[in-house]
XYZ file of C-alpha atoms in Angstrom:
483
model
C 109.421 48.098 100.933
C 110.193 48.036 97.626
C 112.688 50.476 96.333
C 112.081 50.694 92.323
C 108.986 52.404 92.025
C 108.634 55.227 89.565
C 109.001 58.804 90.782
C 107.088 61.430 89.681
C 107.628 65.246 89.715
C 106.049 68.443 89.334
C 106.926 71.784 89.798
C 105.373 75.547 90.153
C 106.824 78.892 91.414
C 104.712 82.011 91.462
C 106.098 85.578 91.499
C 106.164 87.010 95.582
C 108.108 90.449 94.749
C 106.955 92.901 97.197
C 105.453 96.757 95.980
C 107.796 99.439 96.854
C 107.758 100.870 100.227
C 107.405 97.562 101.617
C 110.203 97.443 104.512
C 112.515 94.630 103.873
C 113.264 92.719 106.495
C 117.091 91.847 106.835
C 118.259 94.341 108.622
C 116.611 93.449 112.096
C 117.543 95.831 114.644
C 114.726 98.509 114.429
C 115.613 100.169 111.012
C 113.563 100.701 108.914
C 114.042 99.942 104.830
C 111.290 100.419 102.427
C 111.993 99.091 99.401
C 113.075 102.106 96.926
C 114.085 99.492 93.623
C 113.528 96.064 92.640
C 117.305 94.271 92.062
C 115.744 90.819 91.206
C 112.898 89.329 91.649
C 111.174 87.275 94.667
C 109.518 83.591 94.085
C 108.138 81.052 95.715
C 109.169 77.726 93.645
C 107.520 74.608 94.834
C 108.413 70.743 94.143
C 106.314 67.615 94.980
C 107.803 64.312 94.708
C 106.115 60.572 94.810
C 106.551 57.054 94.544
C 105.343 53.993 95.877
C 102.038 56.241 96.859
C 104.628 58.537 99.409
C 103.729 62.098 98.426
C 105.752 64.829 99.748
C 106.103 68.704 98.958
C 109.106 71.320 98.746
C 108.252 74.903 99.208
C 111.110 77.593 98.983
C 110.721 81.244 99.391
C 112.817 84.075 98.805
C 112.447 85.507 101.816
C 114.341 86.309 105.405
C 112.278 84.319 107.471
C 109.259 82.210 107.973
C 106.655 82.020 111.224
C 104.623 79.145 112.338
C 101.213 80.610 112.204
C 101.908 81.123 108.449
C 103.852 78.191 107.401
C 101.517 76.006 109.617
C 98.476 77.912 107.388
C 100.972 76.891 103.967
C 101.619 73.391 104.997
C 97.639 72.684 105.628
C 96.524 73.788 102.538
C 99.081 72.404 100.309
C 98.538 69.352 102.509
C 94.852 69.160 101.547
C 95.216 69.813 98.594
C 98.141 66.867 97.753
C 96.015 64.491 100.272
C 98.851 64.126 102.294
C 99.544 65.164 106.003
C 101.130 68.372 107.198
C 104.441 67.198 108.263
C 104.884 65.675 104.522
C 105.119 69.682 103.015
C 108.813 71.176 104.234
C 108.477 75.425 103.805
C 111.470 77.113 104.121
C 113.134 80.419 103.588
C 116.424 81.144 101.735
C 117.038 84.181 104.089
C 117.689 86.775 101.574
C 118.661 89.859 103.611
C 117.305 92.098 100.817
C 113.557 90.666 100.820
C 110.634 90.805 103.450
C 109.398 88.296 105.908
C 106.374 85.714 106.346
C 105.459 86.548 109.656
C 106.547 89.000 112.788
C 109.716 87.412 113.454
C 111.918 90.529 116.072
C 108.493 91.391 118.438
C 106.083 89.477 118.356
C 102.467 90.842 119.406
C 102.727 89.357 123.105
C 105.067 92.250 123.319
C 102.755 95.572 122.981
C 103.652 98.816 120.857
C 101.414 101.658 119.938
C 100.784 102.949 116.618
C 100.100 101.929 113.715
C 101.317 100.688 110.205
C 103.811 103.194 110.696
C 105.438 100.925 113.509
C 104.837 97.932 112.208
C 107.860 96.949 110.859
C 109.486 97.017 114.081
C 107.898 93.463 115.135
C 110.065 92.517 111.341
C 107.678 92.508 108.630
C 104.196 94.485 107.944
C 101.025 92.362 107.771
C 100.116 93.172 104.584
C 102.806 91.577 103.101
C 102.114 87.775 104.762
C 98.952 88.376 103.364
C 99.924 88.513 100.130
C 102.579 85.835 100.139
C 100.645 83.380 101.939
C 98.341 82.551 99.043
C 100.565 82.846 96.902
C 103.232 80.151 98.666
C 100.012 77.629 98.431
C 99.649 78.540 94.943
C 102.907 77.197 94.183
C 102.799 74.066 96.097
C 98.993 72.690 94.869
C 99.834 73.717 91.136
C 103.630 71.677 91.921
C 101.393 68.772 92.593
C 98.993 69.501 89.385
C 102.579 68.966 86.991
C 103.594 65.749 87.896
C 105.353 63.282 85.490
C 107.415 60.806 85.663
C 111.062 61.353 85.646
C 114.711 60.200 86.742
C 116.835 61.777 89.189
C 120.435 62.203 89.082
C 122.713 63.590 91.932
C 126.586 65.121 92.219
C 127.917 67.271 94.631
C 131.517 69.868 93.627
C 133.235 72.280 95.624
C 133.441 76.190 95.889
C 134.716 77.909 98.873
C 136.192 81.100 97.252
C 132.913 83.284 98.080
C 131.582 81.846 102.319
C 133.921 82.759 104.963
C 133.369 82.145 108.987
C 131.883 85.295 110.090
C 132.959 85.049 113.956
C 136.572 85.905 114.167
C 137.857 85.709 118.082
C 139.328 88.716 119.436
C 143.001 88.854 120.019
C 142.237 91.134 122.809
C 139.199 89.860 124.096
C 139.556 86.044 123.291
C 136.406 85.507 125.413
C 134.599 87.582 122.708
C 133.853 87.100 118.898
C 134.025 90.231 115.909
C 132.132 90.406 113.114
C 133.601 91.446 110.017
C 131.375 94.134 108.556
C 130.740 97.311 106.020
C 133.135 97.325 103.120
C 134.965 100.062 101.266
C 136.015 103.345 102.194
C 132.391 104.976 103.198
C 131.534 101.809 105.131
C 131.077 102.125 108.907
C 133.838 99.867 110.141
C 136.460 100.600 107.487
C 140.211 99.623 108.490
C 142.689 100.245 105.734
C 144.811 96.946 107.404
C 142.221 94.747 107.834
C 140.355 94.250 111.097
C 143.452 94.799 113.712
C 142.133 92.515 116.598
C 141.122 89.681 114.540
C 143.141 86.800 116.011
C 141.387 84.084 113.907
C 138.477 82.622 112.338
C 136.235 80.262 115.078
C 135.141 77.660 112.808
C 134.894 76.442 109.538
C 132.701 76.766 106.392
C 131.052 73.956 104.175
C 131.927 74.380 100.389
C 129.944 71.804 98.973
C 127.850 72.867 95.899
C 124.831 70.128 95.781
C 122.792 69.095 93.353
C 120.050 67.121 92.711
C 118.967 66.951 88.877
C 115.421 65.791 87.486
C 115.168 64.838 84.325
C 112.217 64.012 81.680
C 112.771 62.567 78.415
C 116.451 63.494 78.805
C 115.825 67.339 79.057
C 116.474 68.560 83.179
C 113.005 69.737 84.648
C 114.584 70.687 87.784
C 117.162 71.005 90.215
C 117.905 70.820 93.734
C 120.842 73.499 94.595
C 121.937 72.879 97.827
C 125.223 75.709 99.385
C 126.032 77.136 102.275
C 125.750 81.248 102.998
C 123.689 83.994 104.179
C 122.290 85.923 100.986
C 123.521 89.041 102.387
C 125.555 90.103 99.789
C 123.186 92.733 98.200
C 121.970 93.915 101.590
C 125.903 95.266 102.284
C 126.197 97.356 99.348
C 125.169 100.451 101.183
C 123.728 103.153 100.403
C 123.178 102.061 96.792
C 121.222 98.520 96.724
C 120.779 98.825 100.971
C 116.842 98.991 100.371
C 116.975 97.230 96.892
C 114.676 93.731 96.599
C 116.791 91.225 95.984
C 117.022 87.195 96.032
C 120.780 87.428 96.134
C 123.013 84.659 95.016
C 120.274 82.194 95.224
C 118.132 84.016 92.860
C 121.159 84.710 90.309
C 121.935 80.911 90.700
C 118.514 79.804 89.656
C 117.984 82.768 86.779
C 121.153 81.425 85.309
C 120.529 77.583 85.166
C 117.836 78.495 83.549
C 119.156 80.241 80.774
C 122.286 77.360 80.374
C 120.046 74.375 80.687
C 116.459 76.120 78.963
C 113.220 77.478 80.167
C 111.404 73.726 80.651
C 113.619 73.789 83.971
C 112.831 75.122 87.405
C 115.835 75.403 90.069
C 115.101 75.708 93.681
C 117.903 76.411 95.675
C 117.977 75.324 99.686
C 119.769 77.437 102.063
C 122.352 75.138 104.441
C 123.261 75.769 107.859
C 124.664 79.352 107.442
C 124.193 80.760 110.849
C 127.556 81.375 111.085
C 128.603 81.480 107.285
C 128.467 84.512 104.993
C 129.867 86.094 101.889
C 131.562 88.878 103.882
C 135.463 88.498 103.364
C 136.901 88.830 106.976
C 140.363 89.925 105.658
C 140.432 92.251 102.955
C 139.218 95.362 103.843
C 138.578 96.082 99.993
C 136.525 93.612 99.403
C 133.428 94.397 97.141
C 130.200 92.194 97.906
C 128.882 90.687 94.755
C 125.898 88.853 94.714
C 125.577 88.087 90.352
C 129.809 87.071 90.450
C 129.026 84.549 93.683
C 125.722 83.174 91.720
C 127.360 82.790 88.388
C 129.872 81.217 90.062
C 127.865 78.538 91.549
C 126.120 77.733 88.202
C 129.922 76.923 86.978
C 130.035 74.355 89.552
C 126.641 73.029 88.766
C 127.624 72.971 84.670
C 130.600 70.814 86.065
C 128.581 68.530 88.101
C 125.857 67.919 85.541
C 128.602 67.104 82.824
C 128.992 63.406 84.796
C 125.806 62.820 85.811
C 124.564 59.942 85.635
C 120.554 58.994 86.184
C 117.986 56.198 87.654
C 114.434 56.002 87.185
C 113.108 54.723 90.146
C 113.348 55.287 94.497
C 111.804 55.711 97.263
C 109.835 58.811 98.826
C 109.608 58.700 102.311
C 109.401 61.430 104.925
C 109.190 61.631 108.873
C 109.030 64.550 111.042
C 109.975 64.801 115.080
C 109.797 67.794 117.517
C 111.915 68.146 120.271
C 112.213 70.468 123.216
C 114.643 72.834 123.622
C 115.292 74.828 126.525
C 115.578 78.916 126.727
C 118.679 80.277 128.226
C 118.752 81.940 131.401
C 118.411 85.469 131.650
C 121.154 87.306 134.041
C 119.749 89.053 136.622
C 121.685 92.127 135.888
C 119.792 91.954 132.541
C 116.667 91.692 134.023
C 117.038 95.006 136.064
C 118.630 96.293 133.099
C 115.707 95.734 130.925
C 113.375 96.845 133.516
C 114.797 100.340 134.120
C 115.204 100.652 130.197
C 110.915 99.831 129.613
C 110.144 101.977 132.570
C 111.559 104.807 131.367
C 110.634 104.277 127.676
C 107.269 102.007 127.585
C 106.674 102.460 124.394
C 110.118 103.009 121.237
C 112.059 106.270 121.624
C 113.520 107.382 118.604
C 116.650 107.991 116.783
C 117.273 112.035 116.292
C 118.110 111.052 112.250
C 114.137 109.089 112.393
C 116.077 106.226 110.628
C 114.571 104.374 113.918
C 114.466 103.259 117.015
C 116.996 103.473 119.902
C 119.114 100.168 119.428
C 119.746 100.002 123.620
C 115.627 100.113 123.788
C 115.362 97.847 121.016
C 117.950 95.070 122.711
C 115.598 95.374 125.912
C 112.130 94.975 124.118
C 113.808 91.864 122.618
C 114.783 90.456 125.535
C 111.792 91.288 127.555
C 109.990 89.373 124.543
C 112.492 85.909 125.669
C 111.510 86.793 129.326
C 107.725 86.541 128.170
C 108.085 83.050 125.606
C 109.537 81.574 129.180
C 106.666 82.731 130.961
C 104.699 80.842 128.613
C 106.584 77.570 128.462
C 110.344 76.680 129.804
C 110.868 74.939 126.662
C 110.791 75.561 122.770
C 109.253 72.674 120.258
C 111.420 72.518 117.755
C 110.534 70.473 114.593
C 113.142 68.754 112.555
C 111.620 67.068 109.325
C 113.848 64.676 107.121
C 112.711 63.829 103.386
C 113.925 60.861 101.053
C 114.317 61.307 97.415
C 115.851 58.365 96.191
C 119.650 58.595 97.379
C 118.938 62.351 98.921
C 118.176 63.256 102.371
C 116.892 66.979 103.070
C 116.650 67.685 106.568
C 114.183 70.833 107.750
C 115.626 72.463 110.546
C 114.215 75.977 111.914
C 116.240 78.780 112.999
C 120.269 79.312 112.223
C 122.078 76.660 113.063
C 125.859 77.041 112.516
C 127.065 75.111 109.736
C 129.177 72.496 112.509
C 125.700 71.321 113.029
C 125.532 70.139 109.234
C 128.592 68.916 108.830
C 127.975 66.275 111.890
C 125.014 65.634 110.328
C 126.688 64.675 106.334
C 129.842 62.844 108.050
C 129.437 58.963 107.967
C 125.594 59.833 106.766
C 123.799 56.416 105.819
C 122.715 59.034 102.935
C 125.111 59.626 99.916
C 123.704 63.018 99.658
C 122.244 65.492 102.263
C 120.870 68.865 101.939
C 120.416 70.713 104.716
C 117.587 73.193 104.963
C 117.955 76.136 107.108
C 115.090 78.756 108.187
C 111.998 76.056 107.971
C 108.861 76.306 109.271
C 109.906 78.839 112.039
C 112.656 81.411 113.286
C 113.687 80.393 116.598
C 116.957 82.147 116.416
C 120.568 81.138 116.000
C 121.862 77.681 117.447
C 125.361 77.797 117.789
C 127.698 75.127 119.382
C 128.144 74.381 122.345
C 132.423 75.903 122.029
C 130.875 79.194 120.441
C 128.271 79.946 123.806
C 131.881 80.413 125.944
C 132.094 83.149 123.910
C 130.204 86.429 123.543
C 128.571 87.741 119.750
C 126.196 88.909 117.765
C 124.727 85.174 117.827
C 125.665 84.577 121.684
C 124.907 87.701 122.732
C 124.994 88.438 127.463
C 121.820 90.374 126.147
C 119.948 87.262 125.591
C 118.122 88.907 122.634
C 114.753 87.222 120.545
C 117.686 85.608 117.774
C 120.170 84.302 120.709
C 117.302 82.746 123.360
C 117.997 78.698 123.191
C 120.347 77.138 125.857
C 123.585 75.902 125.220
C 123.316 72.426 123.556
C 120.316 72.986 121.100
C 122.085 72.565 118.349
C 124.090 69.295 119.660
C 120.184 67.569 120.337
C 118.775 69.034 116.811
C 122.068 67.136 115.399
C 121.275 63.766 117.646
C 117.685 63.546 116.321
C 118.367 64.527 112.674
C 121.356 61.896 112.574
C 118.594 58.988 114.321
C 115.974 60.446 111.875
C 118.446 59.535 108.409
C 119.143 56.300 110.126
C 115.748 55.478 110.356
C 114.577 56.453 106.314
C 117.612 54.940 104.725
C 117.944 51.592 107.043
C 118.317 48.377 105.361
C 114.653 47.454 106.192
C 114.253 50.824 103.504
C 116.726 49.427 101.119
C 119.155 51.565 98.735
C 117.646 53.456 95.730
């Protein structure tokens, strides 16, 4: 195949900031949070890339989480529209804790509730809003593939690991259990003055690499590929003031300011790594003050460092290839079961909190994992589609779900790809997928619930890794060549 063909690019985003009142969806566990202010606002920014007649498409949205029904309904029609197939268009979320959702992602309708708007949100989003985005994520994709040109890319990668800590700290006490550092400041929920005082240690590590992929058209940058590693969840934590605030987080500040420093002709999109287990919560000082503009800025530092050296070719190869795989659920303990079954037979339908903030979070836990009990009813086994892109010396590999960031790192070590940019939260939310060390112990992610985000068996994320390595292999084999 030959590996100098010209590459073209286009881009697109399209405004997706909810109305007020519409309940942002990050919080998950039966709250309720209609927006009251917008912080910053929402997009969906699209990229489509081709050479050698290989056409593929990026779309990124700043939301929590995509579902299948929709991004399968985004995918088509973008699909269509580029004349390519399905599997060639890669959707995925940044997971913005301060945005709403594309899809019911915490009860889904096989799982029945009365009422109506006014319960909606429970299932994790309200209908109204996927039917605003959805056309609107299309938009951005069919007019990326209206802009094309021909361009170079250039690539670099720096380090920043002052702002993403581990968020599962074992418990001295408890070593069979993980801790989650949480609220901040002297009004939050879980203040300690010292610091948390069982936190023995940190279970695993972070990735601090800042990525970047630069496109560039008569030698002014068009785009960029920002690739990092951390749950946007930094403006969701500043309760009460920005807790039901709209907000891209540090991936929207990130973009907003390469904008300004390298001029309005370019369009960042920034993809979300492996952050199941990674956020921008400090685990040790107690004082710590979440800042979602000082983290972004940050990052755009970085980027003005890598772009300073680099360098730029004008041809590759666009390729993609796309595999499912099936993962199994985890078993439910009996205990549970009975548990959940006394909870729904007492309560059929949500009791709620005395405050009205929402619902009853031991009712909640059961509905979710009466929703895991009916998914294995329906099939043993989740199909879980990973999708890996070439651009030129890149590889971005769409995985669904959380997967903790040990899954990405044994993806980028002795990679056949110089660069690889994992992205997190496409096409579907299946839930976390932690290692195979983290499911000996318990968590919000590994929960003895077995809730709707902790439902795969142990060893999902060790096959997703296995088929996403084989996948690389096969796009950037000799037989490919090197761009």
């Amino acid at each position: 195949m030959p590996v100098n063909n010209a590459i073209l690019y286009g881009s697109s985003r399209v405004d997706i900031t909810p109305e007020l009142g519409t309940h942002l969806a990050g919080d998950g566990a039966g709250v309720h949070r209609p927006a009251r202010e917008i912080l910053d606002r929402l997009y969906a920014t699209a990229a489509v890339f081709e050479a050698g007649g290989r056409r593929i498409c990026i779309i990124s949205l700043d939301l929590v989480v995509v579902m299948e029904p929709w991004s399968r309904q985004v995918r088509q029609a973008v699909a269509e529209a580029l004349g390519i197939e399905p599997s060639a268009v890669l959707i995925c979320a940044t997971q913005t804790h301060s945005a709403p959702s594309m899809g019911y992602f915490m009860l889904p309708t096989t799982f029945p509730i009365e009422g109506g708007p006014e319960v909606e949100y429970l299932r994790g989003t309200e209908d109204r809003y996927t039917r605003f985005v959805v056309p609107r994520a299309i938009e951005a994709g069919i007019q990326a593939g209206r802009n094309l040109r021909p361009v170079e890319l250039g690539y670099g990668r720096g380090m920043l690991g002052d702002f993403t800590f581990n968020c599962r700290a074992v418990d001295r006490d408890h070593p069979d259990r993980t801790i989650t550092p949480g609220w901040y400041g002297e009004h939050g929920d879980d203040y300690q003055p010292l610091g948390h005082a069982t936190l023995a240690y940190l279970e695993g590590p972070i990735d601090p690499e800042v990525g970047v992929m630069s496109i560039r058209a008569e030698g002014h940058i068009q785009g960029l590929l920002l690739h990092h590693t951390c749950h946007p969840s930094l403006v969701f934590k500043q309760r009460p003031h920005h807790w039901k605030a709209a907000s891209s987080d540090w991936c929207g500040v990130w973009c907003e300011q390469m904008i300004s420093r390298t001029g309005a002709d370019c369009l960042p999109m920034v993809i979300n790594g492996a952050c199941g287990n990674i956020t921008g919560w400090h685990p040790y000082n107690p004082d710590f003050k979440p800042d979602h503009r000082r983290m972004g800025s940050a990052l755009a530092d970085v980027t003005d460092r890598i772009l300073k050296q680099m360098q730029y070719a004008s041809g590759g190869v666009v390729e993609c290839i796309s595999r499912t795989v099936s993962l199994p659920y985890r078993d439910i303990p009996p205990q549970r079961s009975a548990e959940v079954q006394r909870i729904l037979s007492e309560n059929p339908q949500p009791p709620w909190r005395d405050d009205g903030s929402g619902v009853d979070p031991a009712w909640f836990r059961a509905a979710s994992t009466r929703c895991v009990e009916i998914d294995k009813q329906r099939s043993p086994t989740f199909n879980y589609e990973i999708q890996v892109f070439r651009i030129g010396d890149l590889a971005v590999v769409g995985l669904p779900g959380e997967p903790f960031v040990q899954g990405q790192l044994a993806i980028k070590v002795q990679s056949p790809a110089r660069y690889v940019q994992v992205a997190h939260m496409a096409s579907h939310y299946i839930g976390y997928l932690p290692t195979l060390d983290a499911t000996t112990r318990d968590g919000h992610q590994t929960n003895s619930d077995v809730t709707y985000w902790a439902k795969l068996a142990p060893g999902a994320l060790e096959t997703v890794v296995e088929a996403a390595r084989g996948m690389i292999d096969q796009l950037f084999s000799s037989t490919m060549g090197a761009a």
